[in-house]
């Protein structure tokens, strides 16, 4: 690959787990460069389906990717915040090939809540019209999987193997795992930990705006907003004819409105809890620490005693 500027740290995910907040906070640090395009997804090398090609943005070639980093060489830390990298099996090796000493930041969330947050985003953007449980089962059983092909609701929350890949390739000392619950409760503590990990000035974190909410949940103003959000023409206009900040403002303030997040239905919650309970135990064993922060959705939820356990569809054969 080209000998140009390559990022030396990567916020790799998980999806809907606080990567947008980390990106927004770290962009304010004087020793950090993060490009205006938050999620290039360059090292995932997506091959989206025709139906979803207009719904995702990514950078496909080296020249376009390095164009994002013009002027970045004066900064000690240069970053890429693409949440597809945690899921993508090939991303660690591809990153290592251009930056073997890269620092990797992983931020995790209760995987049940993560899947639901992703579904709500997809629903708001008109990607699908199904109820959550139906969307889960359809995506879980479909044979074709991939970034920009399927939604990967379950797969994106299977964190253990994903973290192992990065630790094996970069070394455990170069992989920093943090939690969305900690970021919400004590953002300065999390950011100071990241500053130490990146060898940048932790005192500068105290000057960062921690009050502005980033990517907070909002509701669509109606089906007209969802239809426009998923349309090819409106996507093209929003992504290519306006500055990114304009498009983001129009989306959040004209297409969306403030509102409470709808509750998750109990069948979907049980479906995901049965899938993820052993996964969280494996992760706790691997990291050698308890992770109650990944079981937030289990709190204040009492299964219906007379109900039968949810039946998990068979996972399709193939490489997932």
mmCIF file of C-alpha atoms in Angstrom:
data_model
loop_
_atom_site.group_PDB
_atom_site.id
_atom_site.type_symbol
_atom_site.label_atom_id
_atom_site.label_comp_id
_atom_site.label_asym_id
_atom_site.label_seq_id
_atom_site.Cartn_x
_atom_site.Cartn_y
_atom_site.Cartn_z
ATOM 1 C CA UNK A 1 0.000 0.000 0.000
ATOM 2 C CA UNK A 2 0.941 3.664 -0.312
ATOM 3 C CA UNK A 3 3.509 5.170 2.070
ATOM 4 C CA UNK A 4 1.269 8.148 2.865
ATOM 5 C CA UNK A 5 -0.266 9.071 6.212
ATOM 6 C CA UNK A 6 -2.000 6.227 8.034
ATOM 7 C CA UNK A 7 -3.903 6.525 11.310
ATOM 8 C CA UNK A 8 -2.045 5.276 14.354
ATOM 9 C CA UNK A 9 -5.151 4.606 16.466
ATOM 10 C CA UNK A 10 -8.530 3.107 15.616
ATOM 11 C CA UNK A 11 -11.880 3.276 17.401
ATOM 12 C CA UNK A 12 -13.150 -0.036 16.061
ATOM 13 C CA UNK A 13 -16.611 -0.376 17.657
ATOM 14 C CA UNK A 14 -18.999 -1.826 18.682
ATOM 15 C CA UNK A 15 -21.832 -0.373 16.581
ATOM 16 C CA UNK A 16 -24.280 1.829 18.578
ATOM 17 C CA UNK A 17 -22.040 1.654 21.645
ATOM 18 C CA UNK A 18 -20.674 5.195 21.958
ATOM 19 C CA UNK A 19 -18.183 5.457 19.084
ATOM 20 C CA UNK A 20 -19.795 8.727 17.953
ATOM 21 C CA UNK A 21 -19.304 10.250 21.399
ATOM 22 C CA UNK A 22 -15.682 9.099 21.605
ATOM 23 C CA UNK A 23 -15.055 10.517 18.137
ATOM 24 C CA UNK A 24 -16.644 13.873 19.068
ATOM 25 C CA UNK A 25 -14.742 14.110 22.349
ATOM 26 C CA UNK A 26 -11.334 13.120 20.972
ATOM 27 C CA UNK A 27 -11.641 15.522 18.021
ATOM 28 C CA UNK A 28 -11.485 18.325 20.586
ATOM 29 C CA UNK A 29 -8.099 17.186 21.942
ATOM 30 C CA UNK A 30 -5.258 19.354 20.578
ATOM 31 C CA UNK A 31 -2.989 16.344 20.009
ATOM 32 C CA UNK A 32 -5.534 14.282 18.071
ATOM 33 C CA UNK A 33 -6.557 14.359 14.416
ATOM 34 C CA UNK A 34 -9.789 12.690 13.370
ATOM 35 C CA UNK A 35 -11.161 13.428 9.877
ATOM 36 C CA UNK A 36 -14.494 15.086 9.186
ATOM 37 C CA UNK A 37 -15.762 11.742 7.880
ATOM 38 C CA UNK A 38 -16.243 9.732 11.036
ATOM 39 C CA UNK A 39 -16.654 6.262 9.520
ATOM 40 C CA UNK A 40 -14.569 5.580 6.393
ATOM 41 C CA UNK A 41 -14.895 1.774 6.815
ATOM 42 C CA UNK A 42 -11.842 1.530 4.556
ATOM 43 C CA UNK A 43 -10.360 -1.610 6.121
ATOM 44 C CA UNK A 44 -13.696 -3.451 6.025
ATOM 45 C CA UNK A 45 -13.831 -3.143 2.212
ATOM 46 C CA UNK A 46 -17.633 -3.405 2.030
ATOM 47 C CA UNK A 47 -19.391 -4.952 -0.943
ATOM 48 C CA UNK A 48 -22.954 -3.789 -0.268
ATOM 49 C CA UNK A 49 -25.961 -5.332 -1.892
ATOM 50 C CA UNK A 50 -27.728 -3.263 -4.586
ATOM 51 C CA UNK A 51 -30.607 -2.695 -2.157
ATOM 52 C CA UNK A 52 -28.347 -1.190 0.522
ATOM 53 C CA UNK A 53 -25.560 0.411 -1.527
ATOM 54 C CA UNK A 54 -27.089 3.887 -1.202
ATOM 55 C CA UNK A 55 -27.576 3.509 2.566
ATOM 56 C CA UNK A 56 -23.947 3.262 3.636
ATOM 57 C CA UNK A 57 -20.983 5.543 3.114
ATOM 58 C CA UNK A 58 -17.449 4.186 2.851
ATOM 59 C CA UNK A 59 -14.110 4.958 1.246
ATOM 60 C CA UNK A 60 -13.068 2.385 -1.304
ATOM 61 C CA UNK A 61 -9.531 3.280 -2.381
ATOM 62 C CA UNK A 62 -6.233 4.368 -0.868
ATOM 63 C CA UNK A 63 -6.152 7.800 -2.499
ATOM 64 C CA UNK A 64 -9.589 8.763 -1.179
ATOM 65 C CA UNK A 65 -8.753 7.416 2.267
ATOM 66 C CA UNK A 66 -5.470 9.279 2.602
ATOM 67 C CA UNK A 67 -7.125 12.432 1.276
ATOM 68 C CA UNK A 68 -9.073 12.428 4.544
ATOM 69 C CA UNK A 69 -5.790 12.865 6.428
ATOM 70 C CA UNK A 70 -4.327 15.877 4.667
ATOM 71 C CA UNK A 71 -2.406 17.939 7.213
ATOM 72 C CA UNK A 72 -2.640 15.251 9.894
ATOM 73 C CA UNK A 73 1.116 14.628 10.136
ATOM 74 C CA UNK A 74 1.527 17.477 12.649
ATOM 75 C CA UNK A 75 -0.584 15.594 15.210
ATOM 76 C CA UNK A 76 0.881 12.903 17.497
ATOM 77 C CA UNK A 77 -2.289 10.821 17.276
ATOM 78 C CA UNK A 78 -4.207 10.265 14.039
ATOM 79 C CA UNK A 79 -7.432 8.271 14.238
ATOM 80 C CA UNK A 80 -10.127 6.396 12.351
ATOM 81 C CA UNK A 81 -13.488 5.679 14.034
ATOM 82 C CA UNK A 82 -15.188 2.954 11.969
ATOM 83 C CA UNK A 83 -17.358 0.571 14.021
ATOM 84 C CA UNK A 84 -17.400 -2.072 11.296
ATOM 85 C CA UNK A 85 -13.763 -2.907 12.082
ATOM 86 C CA UNK A 86 -14.620 -4.794 15.274
ATOM 87 C CA UNK A 87 -16.924 -7.181 13.420
ATOM 88 C CA UNK A 88 -14.834 -7.565 10.237
ATOM 89 C CA UNK A 89 -12.556 -10.596 10.512
ATOM 90 C CA UNK A 90 -10.041 -9.218 8.008
ATOM 91 C CA UNK A 91 -9.765 -5.683 9.424
ATOM 92 C CA UNK A 92 -7.114 -6.404 12.109
ATOM 93 C CA UNK A 93 -4.725 -7.897 9.560
ATOM 94 C CA UNK A 94 -5.344 -5.093 7.057
ATOM 95 C CA UNK A 95 -4.721 -2.410 9.693
ATOM 96 C CA UNK A 96 -1.611 -4.211 10.922
ATOM 97 C CA UNK A 97 -0.211 -4.317 7.385
ATOM 98 C CA UNK A 98 -0.015 -0.498 7.233
ATOM 99 C CA UNK A 99 0.336 0.354 10.946
ATOM 100 C CA UNK A 100 1.691 -2.551 13.043
ATOM 101 C CA UNK A 101 2.025 -0.370 16.158
ATOM 102 C CA UNK A 102 -1.551 0.936 16.025
ATOM 103 C CA UNK A 103 -3.503 1.419 19.243
ATOM 104 C CA UNK A 104 -6.985 -0.110 19.200
ATOM 105 C CA UNK A 105 -9.932 1.282 21.202
ATOM 106 C CA UNK A 106 -12.990 -0.913 21.749
ATOM 107 C CA UNK A 107 -16.141 0.376 23.437
ATOM 108 C CA UNK A 108 -18.820 -2.122 24.423
ATOM 109 C CA UNK A 109 -22.468 -1.973 25.409
ATOM 110 C CA UNK A 110 -25.014 -4.453 26.736
ATOM 111 C CA UNK A 111 -25.435 -6.476 23.499
ATOM 112 C CA UNK A 112 -29.219 -6.672 23.899
ATOM 113 C CA UNK A 113 -29.491 -2.896 24.135
ATOM 114 C CA UNK A 114 -26.973 -2.542 21.312
ATOM 115 C CA UNK A 115 -29.070 -4.663 18.935
ATOM 116 C CA UNK A 116 -32.237 -2.748 19.814
ATOM 117 C CA UNK A 117 -30.550 0.635 19.332
ATOM 118 C CA UNK A 118 -29.375 -0.479 15.905
ATOM 119 C CA UNK A 119 -32.875 -1.662 15.017
ATOM 120 C CA UNK A 120 -34.396 1.679 16.064
ATOM 121 C CA UNK A 121 -31.849 3.505 13.912
ATOM 122 C CA UNK A 122 -32.682 1.249 10.942
ATOM 123 C CA UNK A 123 -36.420 1.720 11.490
ATOM 124 C CA UNK A 124 -36.086 5.510 11.757
ATOM 125 C CA UNK A 125 -34.091 5.597 8.531
ATOM 126 C CA UNK A 126 -36.657 3.524 6.662
ATOM 127 C CA UNK A 127 -34.337 0.549 6.159
ATOM 128 C CA UNK A 128 -37.082 -1.819 7.344
ATOM 129 C CA UNK A 129 -40.697 -1.824 8.532
ATOM 130 C CA UNK A 130 -40.767 -5.015 10.580
ATOM 131 C CA UNK A 131 -41.322 -5.246 14.339
ATOM 132 C CA UNK A 132 -38.113 -5.907 16.271
ATOM 133 C CA UNK A 133 -38.618 -9.634 16.843
ATOM 134 C CA UNK A 134 -39.459 -10.279 13.196
ATOM 135 C CA UNK A 135 -36.454 -8.229 12.089
ATOM 136 C CA UNK A 136 -34.175 -10.198 14.418
ATOM 137 C CA UNK A 137 -35.368 -13.571 13.217
ATOM 138 C CA UNK A 138 -35.231 -12.629 9.554
ATOM 139 C CA UNK A 139 -31.697 -11.297 9.856
ATOM 140 C CA UNK A 140 -30.481 -14.186 12.029
ATOM 141 C CA UNK A 141 -31.682 -16.872 9.617
ATOM 142 C CA UNK A 142 -30.754 -15.290 6.294
ATOM 143 C CA UNK A 143 -27.882 -17.059 4.489
ATOM 144 C CA UNK A 144 -26.191 -13.939 3.109
ATOM 145 C CA UNK A 145 -24.313 -11.904 5.689
ATOM 146 C CA UNK A 146 -22.093 -8.872 5.460
ATOM 147 C CA UNK A 147 -21.629 -5.160 6.065
ATOM 148 C CA UNK A 148 -24.128 -3.434 3.810
ATOM 149 C CA UNK A 149 -25.833 -6.743 3.000
ATOM 150 C CA UNK A 150 -27.559 -7.811 6.221
ATOM 151 C CA UNK A 151 -28.078 -5.953 9.501
ATOM 152 C CA UNK A 152 -25.947 -8.330 11.635
ATOM 153 C CA UNK A 153 -28.068 -7.585 14.711
ATOM 154 C CA UNK A 154 -26.822 -10.653 16.608
ATOM 155 C CA UNK A 155 -23.340 -10.975 15.141
ATOM 156 C CA UNK A 156 -22.234 -7.435 16.003
ATOM 157 C CA UNK A 157 -22.770 -8.183 19.703
ATOM 158 C CA UNK A 158 -20.578 -11.297 19.845
ATOM 159 C CA UNK A 159 -17.647 -9.422 21.281
ATOM 160 C CA UNK A 160 -15.259 -12.088 22.591
ATOM 161 C CA UNK A 161 -13.898 -13.471 19.321
ATOM 162 C CA UNK A 162 -13.755 -9.946 17.907
ATOM 163 C CA UNK A 163 -11.547 -8.671 20.753
ATOM 164 C CA UNK A 164 -9.378 -11.790 20.647
ATOM 165 C CA UNK A 165 -8.563 -11.112 16.986
ATOM 166 C CA UNK A 166 -7.208 -7.667 17.823
ATOM 167 C CA UNK A 167 -5.272 -8.816 20.888
ATOM 168 C CA UNK A 168 -3.667 -11.632 18.937
ATOM 169 C CA UNK A 169 -2.634 -9.317 16.115
ATOM 170 C CA UNK A 170 -1.583 -6.186 18.088
ATOM 171 C CA UNK A 171 -0.943 -7.499 21.593
ATOM 172 C CA UNK A 172 -3.201 -7.062 24.604
ATOM 173 C CA UNK A 173 -1.276 -3.952 25.704
ATOM 174 C CA UNK A 174 -2.308 -2.195 22.472
ATOM 175 C CA UNK A 175 -6.035 -2.966 22.814
ATOM 176 C CA UNK A 176 -8.021 -0.781 25.204
ATOM 177 C CA UNK A 177 -11.530 -1.911 26.169
ATOM 178 C CA UNK A 178 -13.981 0.566 27.692
ATOM 179 C CA UNK A 179 -17.718 0.526 28.381
ATOM 180 C CA UNK A 180 -20.567 2.779 27.310
ATOM 181 C CA UNK A 181 -22.070 2.681 30.805
ATOM 182 C CA UNK A 182 -18.841 4.122 32.222
ATOM 183 C CA UNK A 183 -18.719 6.755 29.463
ATOM 184 C CA UNK A 184 -22.245 7.861 30.382
ATOM 185 C CA UNK A 185 -21.614 7.923 34.133
ATOM 186 C CA UNK A 186 -18.076 9.305 34.225
ATOM 187 C CA UNK A 187 -16.918 10.454 30.786
ATOM 188 C CA UNK A 188 -13.835 12.259 32.096
ATOM 189 C CA UNK A 189 -12.570 9.095 33.790
ATOM 190 C CA UNK A 190 -12.960 7.125 30.539
ATOM 191 C CA UNK A 191 -11.307 9.854 28.464
ATOM 192 C CA UNK A 192 -8.371 10.168 30.857
ATOM 193 C CA UNK A 193 -7.887 6.413 30.574
ATOM 194 C CA UNK A 194 -7.860 6.720 26.789
ATOM 195 C CA UNK A 195 -5.404 9.642 27.012
ATOM 196 C CA UNK A 196 -3.026 7.465 29.020
ATOM 197 C CA UNK A 197 -3.464 4.635 26.525
ATOM 198 C CA UNK A 198 -2.690 6.965 23.584
ATOM 199 C CA UNK A 199 0.156 8.749 25.409
ATOM 200 C CA UNK A 200 -1.441 12.172 25.027
ATOM 201 C CA UNK A 201 -2.035 14.934 27.572
ATOM 202 C CA UNK A 202 -4.749 13.786 29.968
ATOM 203 C CA UNK A 203 -5.137 17.307 31.390
ATOM 204 C CA UNK A 204 -6.456 18.514 28.026
ATOM 205 C CA UNK A 205 -9.459 16.236 28.481
ATOM 206 C CA UNK A 206 -10.770 18.610 31.151
ATOM 207 C CA UNK A 207 -11.323 21.300 28.512
ATOM 208 C CA UNK A 208 -13.506 19.050 26.331
ATOM 209 C CA UNK A 209 -17.245 19.717 26.071
ATOM 210 C CA UNK A 210 -18.824 16.747 27.822
ATOM 211 C CA UNK A 211 -22.317 18.237 28.067
ATOM 212 C CA UNK A 212 -23.429 18.048 24.428
ATOM 213 C CA UNK A 213 -25.294 14.821 23.676
ATOM 214 C CA UNK A 214 -24.036 12.962 20.632
ATOM 215 C CA UNK A 215 -26.293 10.643 18.627
ATOM 216 C CA UNK A 216 -29.028 10.672 21.288
ATOM 217 C CA UNK A 217 -32.220 8.808 20.434
ATOM 218 C CA UNK A 218 -34.904 10.712 18.520
ATOM 219 C CA UNK A 219 -38.131 9.677 16.803
ATOM 220 C CA UNK A 220 -39.121 10.112 13.136
ATOM 221 C CA UNK A 221 -41.704 12.829 12.522
ATOM 222 C CA UNK A 222 -43.722 10.433 10.400
ATOM 223 C CA UNK A 223 -43.545 7.833 7.669
ATOM 224 C CA UNK A 224 -42.786 10.614 5.178
ATOM 225 C CA UNK A 225 -39.495 11.209 7.027
ATOM 226 C CA UNK A 226 -38.620 7.516 6.977
ATOM 227 C CA UNK A 227 -39.402 7.229 3.256
ATOM 228 C CA UNK A 228 -37.285 10.259 2.427
ATOM 229 C CA UNK A 229 -34.439 9.027 4.630
ATOM 230 C CA UNK A 230 -34.237 5.722 2.761
ATOM 231 C CA UNK A 231 -34.672 7.180 -0.741
ATOM 232 C CA UNK A 232 -31.764 7.089 -3.165
ATOM 233 C CA UNK A 233 -32.198 10.696 -4.312
ATOM 234 C CA UNK A 234 -32.540 12.191 -0.844
ATOM 235 C CA UNK A 235 -29.533 10.180 0.365
ATOM 236 C CA UNK A 236 -27.453 11.421 -2.552
ATOM 237 C CA UNK A 237 -28.461 15.039 -1.945
ATOM 238 C CA UNK A 238 -27.786 14.811 1.789
ATOM 239 C CA UNK A 239 -24.413 13.105 1.427
ATOM 240 C CA UNK A 240 -22.963 14.801 -1.671
ATOM 241 C CA UNK A 241 -24.563 18.220 -2.153
ATOM 242 C CA UNK A 242 -24.453 19.515 1.418
ATOM 243 C CA UNK A 243 -21.653 19.713 3.980
ATOM 244 C CA UNK A 244 -21.877 16.792 6.388
ATOM 245 C CA UNK A 245 -22.748 19.064 9.318
ATOM 246 C CA UNK A 246 -25.703 20.510 7.366
ATOM 247 C CA UNK A 247 -27.034 17.087 6.467
ATOM 248 C CA UNK A 248 -26.715 15.924 10.066
ATOM 249 C CA UNK A 249 -28.560 18.988 11.341
ATOM 250 C CA UNK A 250 -31.380 18.622 8.796
ATOM 251 C CA UNK A 251 -31.756 14.928 9.639
ATOM 252 C CA UNK A 252 -31.857 15.371 13.402
ATOM 253 C CA UNK A 253 -33.964 18.543 13.567
ATOM 254 C CA UNK A 254 -36.316 18.337 10.580
ATOM 255 C CA UNK A 255 -36.732 14.610 9.978
ATOM 256 C CA UNK A 256 -36.556 13.615 13.653
ATOM 257 C CA UNK A 257 -38.097 14.939 16.854
ATOM 258 C CA UNK A 258 -37.477 14.530 20.549
ATOM 259 C CA UNK A 259 -39.258 11.596 22.126
ATOM 260 C CA UNK A 260 -38.944 8.644 24.454
ATOM 261 C CA UNK A 261 -37.433 5.440 23.177
ATOM 262 C CA UNK A 262 -40.180 2.811 22.738
ATOM 263 C CA UNK A 263 -39.810 -0.193 25.052
ATOM 264 C CA UNK A 264 -38.374 -3.422 23.734
ATOM 265 C CA UNK A 265 -40.921 -6.224 23.505
ATOM 266 C CA UNK A 266 -40.344 -9.087 25.945
ATOM 267 C CA UNK A 267 -40.109 -11.836 23.302
ATOM 268 C CA UNK A 268 -37.226 -10.083 21.556
ATOM 269 C CA UNK A 269 -35.540 -9.407 24.880
ATOM 270 C CA UNK A 270 -35.701 -13.093 25.865
ATOM 271 C CA UNK A 271 -34.516 -14.147 22.409
ATOM 272 C CA UNK A 272 -31.399 -12.002 22.729
ATOM 273 C CA UNK A 273 -30.734 -12.749 26.391
ATOM 274 C CA UNK A 274 -30.685 -16.482 25.659
ATOM 275 C CA UNK A 275 -28.206 -15.901 22.871
ATOM 276 C CA UNK A 276 -25.938 -13.517 24.750
ATOM 277 C CA UNK A 277 -25.834 -14.875 28.326
ATOM 278 C CA UNK A 278 -23.085 -17.427 27.581
ATOM 279 C CA UNK A 279 -21.274 -14.913 25.351
ATOM 280 C CA UNK A 280 -20.985 -12.406 28.216
ATOM 281 C CA UNK A 281 -19.687 -15.155 30.512
ATOM 282 C CA UNK A 282 -16.999 -16.032 27.963
ATOM 283 C CA UNK A 283 -15.980 -12.394 27.695
ATOM 284 C CA UNK A 284 -15.769 -12.026 31.483
ATOM 285 C CA UNK A 285 -13.535 -15.085 31.641
ATOM 286 C CA UNK A 286 -11.354 -13.837 28.807
ATOM 287 C CA UNK A 287 -10.937 -10.320 30.241
ATOM 288 C CA UNK A 288 -10.772 -11.672 33.799
ATOM 289 C CA UNK A 289 -13.255 -9.136 35.127
ATOM 290 C CA UNK A 290 -16.983 -9.013 35.917
ATOM 291 C CA UNK A 291 -19.055 -7.087 33.386
ATOM 292 C CA UNK A 292 -22.423 -6.203 34.960
ATOM 293 C CA UNK A 293 -22.483 -3.210 32.593
ATOM 294 C CA UNK A 294 -23.212 -5.656 29.769
ATOM 295 C CA UNK A 295 -26.314 -6.980 31.555
ATOM 296 C CA UNK A 296 -28.226 -3.717 31.977
ATOM 297 C CA UNK A 297 -31.179 -5.108 29.995
ATOM 298 C CA UNK A 298 -31.527 -7.945 32.500
ATOM 299 C CA UNK A 299 -32.320 -5.471 35.300
ATOM 300 C CA UNK A 300 -35.949 -4.714 36.110
ATOM 301 C CA UNK A 301 -37.103 -7.453 33.753
ATOM 302 C CA UNK A 302 -39.093 -10.335 35.149
ATOM 303 C CA UNK A 303 -39.820 -13.102 32.615
ATOM 304 C CA UNK A 304 -43.463 -14.171 32.433
ATOM 305 C CA UNK A 305 -43.591 -17.391 34.478
ATOM 306 C CA UNK A 306 -46.153 -19.164 32.315
ATOM 307 C CA UNK A 307 -44.498 -18.290 29.037
ATOM 308 C CA UNK A 308 -42.423 -20.786 27.124
ATOM 309 C CA UNK A 309 -38.775 -19.986 26.419
ATOM 310 C CA UNK A 310 -38.300 -18.358 23.064
ATOM 311 C CA UNK A 311 -37.434 -20.760 20.299
ATOM 312 C CA UNK A 312 -34.201 -19.835 18.632
ATOM 313 C CA UNK A 313 -34.159 -20.466 14.895
ATOM 314 C CA UNK A 314 -31.282 -22.518 13.569
ATOM 315 C CA UNK A 315 -28.411 -20.389 12.375
ATOM 316 C CA UNK A 316 -27.835 -20.901 8.674
ATOM 317 C CA UNK A 317 -24.751 -22.705 7.484
ATOM 318 C CA UNK A 318 -21.974 -20.605 6.002
ATOM 319 C CA UNK A 319 -19.323 -18.153 7.123
ATOM 320 C CA UNK A 320 -20.813 -15.671 9.590
#
